[in-house]
JSON list of C-alpha atoms in Angstrom, two decimals:
[
{"chain": "Z", "resi": 1, "resn": "MET", "atom": "CA", "xyz": [-70.73, 127.62, 74.32]},
{"chain": "Z", "resi": 2, "resn": "SER", "atom": "CA", "xyz": [-68.37, 124.70, 73.94]},
{"chain": "Z", "resi": 3, "resn": "ASP", "atom": "CA", "xyz": [-65.53, 123.92, 76.33]},
{"chain": "Z", "resi": 4, "resn": "LYS", "atom": "CA", "xyz": [-62.99, 124.92, 73.72]},
{"chain": "Z", "resi": 5, "resn": "ASN", "atom": "CA", "xyz": [-64.52, 128.36, 73.28]},
{"chain": "Z", "resi": 6, "resn": "ARG", "atom": "CA", "xyz": [-64.97, 128.75, 77.02]},
{"chain": "Z", "resi": 7, "resn": "ASP", "atom": "CA", "xyz": [-61.27, 128.08, 77.56]},
{"chain": "Z", "resi": 8, "resn": "ARG", "atom": "CA", "xyz": [-60.47, 130.52, 74.82]},
{"chain": "Z", "resi": 9, "resn": "PHE", "atom": "CA", "xyz": [-62.64, 133.43, 75.94]},
{"chain": "Z", "resi": 10, "resn": "GLY", "atom": "CA", "xyz": [-62.69, 132.69, 79.67]},
{"chain": "Z", "resi": 11, "resn": "SER", "atom": "CA", "xyz": [-65.60, 132.82, 82.06]},
{"chain": "Z", "resi": 12, "resn": "LEU", "atom": "CA", "xyz": [-68.56, 135.07, 81.22]},
{"chain": "Z", "resi": 13, "resn": "SER", "atom": "CA", "xyz": [-68.69, 136.32, 84.81]},
{"chain": "Z", "resi": 14, "resn": "THR", "atom": "CA", "xyz": [-65.18, 137.80, 84.55]},
{"chain": "Z", "resi": 15, "resn": "PRO", "atom": "CA", "xyz": [-64.84, 141.03, 82.55]},
{"chain": "Z", "resi": 16, "resn": "GLN", "atom": "CA", "xyz": [-62.25, 140.81, 79.83]},
{"chain": "Z", "resi": 17, "resn": "GLN", "atom": "CA", "xyz": [-59.76, 143.56, 79.09]},
{"chain": "Z", "resi": 18, "resn": "ALA", "atom": "CA", "xyz": [-58.93, 144.37, 75.53]},
{"chain": "Z", "resi": 19, "resn": "LYS", "atom": "CA", "xyz": [-55.31, 143.66, 74.77]},
{"chain": "Z", "resi": 20, "resn": "ARG", "atom": "CA", "xyz": [-53.68, 146.51, 72.92]},
{"chain": "Z", "resi": 21, "resn": "PRO", "atom": "CA", "xyz": [-51.09, 145.52, 70.37]},
{"chain": "Z", "resi": 22, "resn": "SER", "atom": "CA", "xyz": [-47.60, 146.45, 71.50]},
{"chain": "Z", "resi": 23, "resn": "LEU", "atom": "CA", "xyz": [-45.17, 147.82, 68.94]},
{"chain": "Z", "resi": 24, "resn": "LEU", "atom": "CA", "xyz": [-42.19, 147.51, 71.26]},
{"chain": "Z", "resi": 25, "resn": "PRO", "atom": "CA", "xyz": [-40.38, 144.18, 71.53]},
{"chain": "Z", "resi": 26, "resn": "LYS", "atom": "CA", "xyz": [-40.78, 142.32, 74.81]},
{"chain": "Z", "resi": 27, "resn": "PRO", "atom": "CA", "xyz": [-37.45, 141.03, 76.07]},
{"chain": "Z", "resi": 28, "resn": "ASN", "atom": "CA", "xyz": [-37.17, 137.80, 77.97]},
{"chain": "Z", "resi": 29, "resn": "PRO", "atom": "CA", "xyz": [-37.37, 138.77, 81.67]},
{"chain": "Z", "resi": 30, "resn": "ASP", "atom": "CA", "xyz": [-34.92, 136.10, 82.78]},
{"chain": "Z", "resi": 31, "resn": "SER", "atom": "CA", "xyz": [-32.30, 136.85, 80.14]},
{"chain": "Z", "resi": 32, "resn": "PHE", "atom": "CA", "xyz": [-32.64, 140.60, 80.59]},
{"chain": "Z", "resi": 33, "resn": "GLY", "atom": "CA", "xyz": [-32.54, 140.21, 84.36]},
{"chain": "Z", "resi": 34, "resn": "ARG", "atom": "CA", "xyz": [-29.36, 138.13, 84.22]},
{"chain": "Z", "resi": 35, "resn": "MET", "atom": "CA", "xyz": [-27.78, 140.71, 81.91]},
{"chain": "Z", "resi": 36, "resn": "THR", "atom": "CA", "xyz": [-28.64, 143.61, 84.21]},
{"chain": "Z", "resi": 37, "resn": "GLU", "atom": "CA", "xyz": [-27.39, 141.72, 87.24]},
{"chain": "Z", "resi": 38, "resn": "GLY", "atom": "CA", "xyz": [-24.11, 141.01, 85.47]},
{"chain": "Z", "resi": 39, "resn": "PHE", "atom": "CA", "xyz": [-23.73, 144.67, 84.50]},
{"chain": "Z", "resi": 40, "resn": "ALA", "atom": "CA", "xyz": [-24.62, 145.86, 88.00]},
{"chain": "Z", "resi": 41, "resn": "ARG", "atom": "CA", "xyz": [-22.20, 143.36, 89.50]},
{"chain": "Z", "resi": 42, "resn": "TYR", "atom": "CA", "xyz": [-19.44, 144.57, 87.17]},
{"chain": "Z", "resi": 43, "resn": "MET", "atom": "CA", "xyz": [-20.14, 148.21, 88.06]},
{"chain": "Z", "resi": 44, "resn": "GLY", "atom": "CA", "xyz": [-19.43, 147.38, 91.69]},
{"chain": "Z", "resi": 45, "resn": "THR", "atom": "CA", "xyz": [-15.94, 146.03, 91.00]},
{"chain": "Z", "resi": 46, "resn": "PRO", "atom": "CA", "xyz": [-12.61, 147.90, 91.25]},
{"chain": "Z", "resi": 47, "resn": "GLN", "atom": "CA", "xyz": [-11.90, 147.10, 87.59]},
{"chain": "Z", "resi": 48, "resn": "PHE", "atom": "CA", "xyz": [-14.88, 149.19, 86.43]},
{"chain": "Z", "resi": 49, "resn": "LEU", "atom": "CA", "xyz": [-13.82, 152.11, 88.60]},
{"chain": "Z", "resi": 50, "resn": "LEU", "atom": "CA", "xyz": [-10.24, 151.87, 87.32]},
{"chain": "Z", "resi": 51, "resn": "TRP", "atom": "CA", "xyz": [-11.24, 151.71, 83.64]},
{"chain": "Z", "resi": 52, "resn": "MET", "atom": "CA", "xyz": [-13.77, 154.52, 84.08]},
{"chain": "Z", "resi": 53, "resn": "THR", "atom": "CA", "xyz": [-11.16, 156.74, 85.72]},
{"chain": "Z", "resi": 54, "resn": "LEU", "atom": "CA", "xyz": [-8.63, 155.94, 83.02]},
{"chain": "Z", "resi": 55, "resn": "PHE", "atom": "CA", "xyz": [-11.17, 156.68, 80.27]},
{"chain": "Z", "resi": 56, "resn": "CYS", "atom": "CA", "xyz": [-12.13, 160.04, 81.76]},
{"chain": "Z", "resi": 57, "resn": "ALA", "atom": "CA", "xyz": [-8.47, 160.98, 82.32]},
{"chain": "Z", "resi": 58, "resn": "ILE", "atom": "CA", "xyz": [-7.53, 160.18, 78.72]},
{"chain": "Z", "resi": 59, "resn": "TRP", "atom": "CA", "xyz": [-10.62, 162.00, 77.43]},
{"chain": "Z", "resi": 60, "resn": "ILE", "atom": "CA", "xyz": [-9.91, 165.15, 79.44]},
{"chain": "Z", "resi": 61, "resn": "GLY", "atom": "CA", "xyz": [-6.17, 165.03, 78.77]},
{"chain": "Z", "resi": 62, "resn": "TRP", "atom": "CA", "xyz": [-6.61, 164.64, 75.01]},
{"chain": "Z", "resi": 63, "resn": "ASN", "atom": "CA", "xyz": [-9.12, 167.44, 74.76]},
{"chain": "Z", "resi": 64, "resn": "THR", "atom": "CA", "xyz": [-6.94, 169.69, 76.92]},
{"chain": "Z", "resi": 65, "resn": "LEU", "atom": "CA", "xyz": [-3.37, 169.07, 75.72]},
{"chain": "Z", "resi": 66, "resn": "ALA", "atom": "CA", "xyz": [-3.95, 168.13, 72.09]},
{"chain": "Z", "resi": 67, "resn": "PRO", "atom": "CA", "xyz": [-4.01, 170.79, 69.37]},
{"chain": "Z", "resi": 68, "resn": "GLU", "atom": "CA", "xyz": [-7.35, 172.49, 68.93]},
{"chain": "Z", "resi": 69, "resn": "SER", "atom": "CA", "xyz": [-7.78, 171.02, 65.48]},
{"chain": "Z", "resi": 70, "resn": "MET", "atom": "CA", "xyz": [-7.60, 167.50, 66.98]},
{"chain": "Z", "resi": 71, "resn": "GLN", "atom": "CA", "xyz": [-9.89, 168.16, 69.96]},
{"chain": "Z", "resi": 72, "resn": "PHE", "atom": "CA", "xyz": [-13.40, 166.68, 69.53]},
{"chain": "Z", "resi": 73, "resn": "ASP", "atom": "CA", "xyz": [-14.71, 167.83, 72.93]},
{"chain": "Z", "resi": 74, "resn": "PRO", "atom": "CA", "xyz": [-12.84, 171.05, 73.67]},
{"chain": "Z", "resi": 75, "resn": "ARG", "atom": "CA", "xyz": [-12.34, 172.41, 77.14]},
{"chain": "Z", "resi": 76, "resn": "SER", "atom": "CA", "xyz": [-13.80, 175.71, 76.07]},
{"chain": "Z", "resi": 77, "resn": "LEU", "atom": "CA", "xyz": [-17.20, 174.00, 75.84]},
{"chain": "Z", "resi": 78, "resn": "ASN", "atom": "CA", "xyz": [-16.72, 172.42, 79.30]},
{"chain": "Z", "resi": 79, "resn": "PHE", "atom": "CA", "xyz": [-16.44, 168.89, 77.86]},
{"chain": "Z", "resi": 80, "resn": "THR", "atom": "CA", "xyz": [-20.07, 168.83, 76.75]},
{"chain": "Z", "resi": 81, "resn": "LEU", "atom": "CA", "xyz": [-19.82, 165.43, 75.07]},
{"chain": "Z", "resi": 82, "resn": "LEU", "atom": "CA", "xyz": [-18.21, 163.80, 78.12]},
{"chain": "Z", "resi": 83, "resn": "THR", "atom": "CA", "xyz": [-20.85, 165.30, 80.38]},
{"chain": "Z", "resi": 84, "resn": "LEU", "atom": "CA", "xyz": [-23.57, 163.95, 78.09]},
{"chain": "Z", "resi": 85, "resn": "MET", "atom": "CA", "xyz": [-22.02, 160.46, 78.08]},
{"chain": "Z", "resi": 86, "resn": "LEU", "atom": "CA", "xyz": [-21.69, 160.38, 81.87]},
{"chain": "Z", "resi": 87, "resn": "SER", "atom": "CA", "xyz": [-25.29, 161.60, 82.24]},
{"chain": "Z", "resi": 88, "resn": "LEU", "atom": "CA", "xyz": [-26.54, 158.86, 79.92]},
{"chain": "Z", "resi": 89, "resn": "GLN", "atom": "CA", "xyz": [-24.52, 156.30, 81.81]},
{"chain": "Z", "resi": 90, "resn": "ALA", "atom": "CA", "xyz": [-25.96, 157.46, 85.13]},
{"chain": "Z", "resi": 91, "resn": "SER", "atom": "CA", "xyz": [-29.51, 157.52, 83.74]},
{"chain": "Z", "resi": 92, "resn": "TYR", "atom": "CA", "xyz": [-29.20, 153.91, 82.58]},
{"chain": "Z", "resi": 93, "resn": "ALA", "atom": "CA", "xyz": [-27.18, 152.67, 85.52]},
{"chain": "Z", "resi": 94, "resn": "ALA", "atom": "CA", "xyz": [-29.76, 153.65, 88.13]},
{"chain": "Z", "resi": 95, "resn": "PRO", "atom": "CA", "xyz": [-32.67, 151.62, 86.62]},
{"chain": "Z", "resi": 96, "resn": "LEU", "atom": "CA", "xyz": [-30.37, 148.68, 85.97]},
{"chain": "Z", "resi": 97, "resn": "LEU", "atom": "CA", "xyz": [-29.23, 148.72, 89.58]},
{"chain": "Z", "resi": 98, "resn": "LEU", "atom": "CA", "xyz": [-32.83, 148.95, 90.78]},
{"chain": "Z", "resi": 99, "resn": "LEU", "atom": "CA", "xyz": [-33.82, 146.04, 88.54]},
{"chain": "Z", "resi": 100, "resn": "ALA", "atom": "CA", "xyz": [-30.97, 143.94, 89.88]},
{"chain": "Z", "resi": 101, "resn": "GLN", "atom": "CA", "xyz": [-31.98, 144.91, 93.42]},
{"chain": "Z", "resi": 102, "resn": "ASN", "atom": "CA", "xyz": [-35.58, 143.86, 92.74]},
{"chain": "Z", "resi": 103, "resn": "ARG", "atom": "CA", "xyz": [-34.45, 140.47, 91.47]},
{"chain": "Z", "resi": 104, "resn": "GLN", "atom": "CA", "xyz": [-32.29, 140.07, 94.55]},
{"chain": "Z", "resi": 105, "resn": "ASP", "atom": "CA", "xyz": [-35.27, 140.98, 96.75]},
{"chain": "Z", "resi": 106, "resn": "ASP", "atom": "CA", "xyz": [-37.35, 138.33, 94.98]},
{"chain": "Z", "resi": 107, "resn": "ARG", "atom": "CA", "xyz": [-34.67, 135.72, 95.60]},
{"chain": "Z", "resi": 108, "resn": "ASP", "atom": "CA", "xyz": [-34.40, 136.79, 99.24]},
{"chain": "Z", "resi": 109, "resn": "ARG", "atom": "CA", "xyz": [-38.16, 136.49, 99.59]},
{"chain": "Z", "resi": 110, "resn": "VAL", "atom": "CA", "xyz": [-38.10, 132.97, 98.16]},
{"chain": "Z", "resi": 111, "resn": "VAL", "atom": "CA", "xyz": [-35.21, 132.02, 100.43]},
{"chain": "Z", "resi": 112, "resn": "ALA", "atom": "CA", "xyz": [-37.03, 133.48, 103.44]},
{"chain": "Z", "resi": 113, "resn": "THR", "atom": "CA", "xyz": [-40.15, 131.48, 102.55]},
{"chain": "Z", "resi": 114, "resn": "GLU", "atom": "CA", "xyz": [-38.11, 128.30, 102.25]},
{"chain": "Z", "resi": 115, "resn": "ASP", "atom": "CA", "xyz": [-36.41, 129.06, 105.57]},
{"chain": "Z", "resi": 116, "resn": "ARG", "atom": "CA", "xyz": [-39.77, 129.54, 107.26]},
{"chain": "Z", "resi": 117, "resn": "LYS", "atom": "CA", "xyz": [-41.02, 126.25, 105.85]},
{"chain": "Z", "resi": 118, "resn": "ARG", "atom": "CA", "xyz": [-37.84, 124.52, 106.97]},
{"chain": "Z", "resi": 119, "resn": "ASP", "atom": "CA", "xyz": [-38.09, 126.06, 110.44]},
{"chain": "Z", "resi": 120, "resn": "GLN", "atom": "CA", "xyz": [-41.73, 125.00, 110.70]},
{"chain": "Z", "resi": 121, "resn": "GLN", "atom": "CA", "xyz": [-40.81, 121.46, 109.66]},
{"chain": "Z", "resi": 122, "resn": "ASN", "atom": "CA", "xyz": [-37.97, 121.38, 112.18]},
{"chain": "Z", "resi": 123, "resn": "LEU", "atom": "CA", "xyz": [-40.32, 122.64, 114.88]},
{"chain": "Z", "resi": 124, "resn": "GLU", "atom": "CA", "xyz": [-42.89, 119.95, 114.07]},
{"chain": "Z", "resi": 125, "resn": "GLU", "atom": "CA", "xyz": [-40.19, 117.26, 114.10]},
{"chain": "Z", "resi": 126, "resn": "THR", "atom": "CA", "xyz": [-38.87, 118.56, 117.42]},
{"chain": "Z", "resi": 127, "resn": "GLU", "atom": "CA", "xyz": [-42.35, 118.53, 118.95]},
{"chain": "Z", "resi": 128, "resn": "TYR", "atom": "CA", "xyz": [-42.91, 114.99, 117.64]},
{"chain": "Z", "resi": 129, "resn": "LEU", "atom": "CA", "xyz": [-39.62, 113.78, 119.10]},
{"chain": "Z", "resi": 130, "resn": "THR", "atom": "CA", "xyz": [-40.44, 115.49, 122.40]},
{"chain": "Z", "resi": 131, "resn": "ARG", "atom": "CA", "xyz": [-43.79, 113.71, 122.58]},
{"chain": "Z", "resi": 132, "resn": "GLU", "atom": "CA", "xyz": [-42.14, 110.39, 121.72]},
{"chain": "Z", "resi": 133, "resn": "ILE", "atom": "CA", "xyz": [-39.48, 110.86, 124.41]},
{"chain": "Z", "resi": 134, "resn": "ALA", "atom": "CA", "xyz": [-42.15, 111.76, 126.97]},
{"chain": "Z", "resi": 135, "resn": "SER", "atom": "CA", "xyz": [-44.19, 108.66, 126.08]},
{"chain": "Z", "resi": 136, "resn": "LEU", "atom": "CA", "xyz": [-41.06, 106.51, 126.37]},
{"chain": "Z", "resi": 137, "resn": "ARG", "atom": "CA", "xyz": [-40.31, 107.93, 129.79]},
{"chain": "Z", "resi": 138, "resn": "ILE", "atom": "CA", "xyz": [-43.85, 107.20, 130.94]},
{"chain": "Z", "resi": 139, "resn": "ALA", "atom": "CA", "xyz": [-43.58, 103.66, 129.58]},
{"chain": "Z", "resi": 140, "resn": "LEU", "atom": "CA", "xyz": [-40.24, 103.13, 131.29]},
{"chain": "Z", "resi": 141, "resn": "ARG", "atom": "CA", "xyz": [-41.73, 104.18, 134.60]},
{"chain": "Z", "resi": 142, "resn": "GLU", "atom": "CA", "xyz": [-44.26, 101.37, 134.29]},
{"chain": "Z", "resi": 143, "resn": "VAL", "atom": "CA", "xyz": [-41.63, 98.74, 133.42]},
{"chain": "Z", "resi": 144, "resn": "ALA", "atom": "CA", "xyz": [-40.31, 96.69, 136.36]},
{"chain": "Z", "resi": 145, "resn": "THR", "atom": "CA", "xyz": [-36.76, 97.57, 137.37]},
{"chain": "Z", "resi": 146, "resn": "ARG", "atom": "CA", "xyz": [-34.04, 95.01, 138.04]},
{"chain": "Z", "resi": 147, "resn": "ASP", "atom": "CA", "xyz": [-34.11, 95.48, 141.82]},
{"chain": "Z", "resi": 148, "resn": "PHE", "atom": "CA", "xyz": [-37.89, 95.10, 141.88]},
{"chain": "Z", "resi": 149, "resn": "VAL", "atom": "CA", "xyz": [-37.69, 91.85, 139.91]},
{"chain": "Z", "resi": 150, "resn": "ARG", "atom": "CA", "xyz": [-34.98, 90.53, 142.21]},
{"chain": "Z", "resi": 151, "resn": "SER", "atom": "CA", "xyz": [-37.00, 91.32, 145.33]},
{"chain": "Z", "resi": 152, "resn": "GLU", "atom": "CA", "xyz": [-40.10, 89.66, 143.87]},
{"chain": "Z", "resi": 153, "resn": "LEU", "atom": "CA", "xyz": [-38.14, 86.54, 142.93]},
{"chain": "Z", "resi": 154, "resn": "LYS", "atom": "CA", "xyz": [-36.61, 86.41, 146.39]},
{"chain": "Z", "resi": 155, "resn": "ASP", "atom": "CA", "xyz": [-40.05, 86.60, 148.03]},
{"chain": "Z", "resi": 156, "resn": "MET", "atom": "CA", "xyz": [-41.36, 83.87, 145.74]},
{"chain": "Z", "resi": 157, "resn": "LEU", "atom": "CA", "xyz": [-38.40, 81.62, 146.56]},
{"chain": "Z", "resi": 158, "resn": "GLU", "atom": "CA", "xyz": [-38.96, 82.16, 150.27]},
{"chain": "Z", "resi": 159, "resn": "GLU", "atom": "CA", "xyz": [-42.66, 81.27, 149.91]},
{"chain": "Z", "resi": 160, "resn": "ILE", "atom": "CA", "xyz": [-41.78, 78.13, 147.94]},
{"chain": "Z", "resi": 161, "resn": "MET", "atom": "CA", "xyz": [-39.25, 77.08, 150.57]},
{"chain": "Z", "resi": 162, "resn": "GLU", "atom": "CA", "xyz": [-41.80, 77.64, 153.35]},
{"chain": "Z", "resi": 163, "resn": "MET", "atom": "CA", "xyz": [-44.39, 75.55, 151.50]},
{"chain": "Z", "resi": 164, "resn": "GLN", "atom": "CA", "xyz": [-41.88, 72.74, 150.98]},
{"chain": "Z", "resi": 165, "resn": "GLN", "atom": "CA", "xyz": [-40.91, 72.83, 154.66]},
{"chain": "Z", "resi": 166, "resn": "HIS", "atom": "CA", "xyz": [-44.57, 72.75, 155.67]},
{"chain": "Z", "resi": 167, "resn": "GLU", "atom": "CA", "xyz": [-45.18, 69.74, 153.42]},
{"chain": "Z", "resi": 168, "resn": "LYS", "atom": "CA", "xyz": [-42.19, 67.96, 154.91]},
{"chain": "Z", "resi": 169, "resn": "ASN", "atom": "CA", "xyz": [-43.44, 68.61, 158.44]},
{"chain": "Z", "resi": 170, "resn": "HIS", "atom": "CA", "xyz": [-46.89, 67.39, 157.50]},
{"chain": "Z", "resi": 171, "resn": "GLU", "atom": "CA", "xyz": [-45.49, 64.22, 155.96]},
{"chain": "Z", "resi": 172, "resn": "SER", "atom": "CA", "xyz": [-43.33, 63.52, 159.02]},
{"chain": "Z", "resi": 173, "resn": "ALA", "atom": "CA", "xyz": [-46.32, 64.03, 161.33]},
{"chain": "Z", "resi": 174, "resn": "THR", "atom": "CA", "xyz": [-48.40, 61.67, 159.22]},
{"chain": "Z", "resi": 175, "resn": "ASP", "atom": "CA", "xyz": [-45.66, 59.02, 159.38]},
{"chain": "Z", "resi": 176, "resn": "ASP", "atom": "CA", "xyz": [-45.48, 59.32, 163.20]},
{"chain": "Z", "resi": 177, "resn": "ASP", "atom": "CA", "xyz": [-49.26, 58.92, 163.52]},
{"chain": "Z", "resi": 178, "resn": "GLU", "atom": "CA", "xyz": [-49.19, 55.85, 161.32]},
{"chain": "Z", "resi": 179, "resn": "GLN", "atom": "CA", "xyz": [-46.40, 54.29, 163.37]},
{"chain": "Z", "resi": 180, "resn": "ASP", "atom": "CA", "xyz": [-48.32, 54.92, 166.62]},
{"chain": "Z", "resi": 181, "resn": "TYR", "atom": "CA", "xyz": [-51.42, 53.37, 165.12]},
{"chain": "Z", "resi": 182, "resn": "GLN", "atom": "CA", "xyz": [-49.50, 50.29, 164.04]},
{"chain": "Z", "resi": 183, "resn": "ARG", "atom": "CA", "xyz": [-47.88, 49.96, 167.47]},
{"chain": "Z", "resi": 184, "resn": "LYS", "atom": "CA", "xyz": [-51.23, 50.22, 169.23]},
{"chain": "Z", "resi": 185, "resn": "ASP", "atom": "CA", "xyz": [-52.68, 47.67, 166.83]},
{"chain": "Z", "resi": 186, "resn": "ARG", "atom": "CA", "xyz": [-49.89, 45.25, 167.66]},
{"chain": "Z", "resi": 187, "resn": "GLU", "atom": "CA", "xyz": [-50.44, 45.80, 171.36]},
{"chain": "Z", "resi": 188, "resn": "VAL", "atom": "CA", "xyz": [-54.16, 45.12, 171.01]},
{"chain": "Z", "resi": 189, "resn": "LYS", "atom": "CA", "xyz": [-53.45, 41.93, 169.08]},
{"chain": "Z", "resi": 190, "resn": "LEU", "atom": "CA", "xyz": [-50.95, 40.88, 171.70]},
{"chain": "Z", "resi": 191, "resn": "VAL", "atom": "CA", "xyz": [-53.47, 41.44, 174.49]},
{"chain": "Z", "resi": 192, "resn": "LYS", "atom": "CA", "xyz": [-56.09, 39.45, 172.62]},
{"chain": "Z", "resi": 193, "resn": "ASP", "atom": "CA", "xyz": [-53.67, 36.60, 172.15]},
{"chain": "Z", "resi": 194, "resn": "LEU", "atom": "CA", "xyz": [-52.83, 36.61, 175.82]},
{"chain": "Z", "resi": 195, "resn": "ASP", "atom": "CA", "xyz": [-56.52, 36.57, 176.75]},
{"chain": "Z", "resi": 196, "resn": "GLU", "atom": "CA", "xyz": [-57.16, 33.66, 174.44]},
{"chain": "Z", "resi": 197, "resn": "ASP", "atom": "CA", "xyz": [-54.26, 31.76, 175.96]},
{"chain": "Z", "resi": 198, "resn": "ASP", "atom": "CA", "xyz": [-55.60, 32.40, 179.45]},
{"chain": "Z", "resi": 199, "resn": "GLU", "atom": "CA", "xyz": [-59.05, 31.16, 178.48]},
{"chain": "Z", "resi": 200, "resn": "THR", "atom": "CA", "xyz": [-57.56, 28.05, 176.97]},
{"chain": "Z", "resi": 201, "resn": "ILE", "atom": "CA", "xyz": [-55.60, 27.33, 180.11]},
{"chain": "Z", "resi": 202, "resn": "GLU", "atom": "CA", "xyz": [-58.67, 27.79, 182.33]},
{"chain": "Z", "resi": 203, "resn": "LYS", "atom": "CA", "xyz": [-60.73, 25.40, 180.23]},
{"chain": "Z", "resi": 204, "resn": "LYS", "atom": "CA", "xyz": [-58.11, 22.71, 180.60]}
]
């Protein structure tokens, strides 16, 4: 079987149901739903109640006070036509109200689903921000503070000053030793010169 026929008839593993031809017209669900919602919304307004009361009052008053030849729904028959009209209205109003309520329930379900998704997304973002803040706090604990840096710099300056002072002391001690060595060398030379002079005098 080709792909075109497979798409047309469906999968062989799925049983197909015979579609019975419908003689009744199928209204558009969206258009019909909007119409029923509008009618149900209008039935819940004070204007509808006022016009309905006025209509029933005129109907009853005409068929009560008008001459019998002009009455089309006489009181003697207990307003049979009015009762039939109100019954038909009630029989149609109840399904229309239920249909409007079902559409409202569907919208509420969609809104609730969107709210749950939004709440889940907000929860995930909050958890992510919480983890980021915790990691930043941990990182800030490891960063050197200003007082710690100042104390370390102060210790380093003190060590440098001590090393410089030690070098100065060492240089001064070296200079003193060199001066002593030069003085002793001069004394030795002077003694040698004196000895040579004495030997020269003795020879003469």
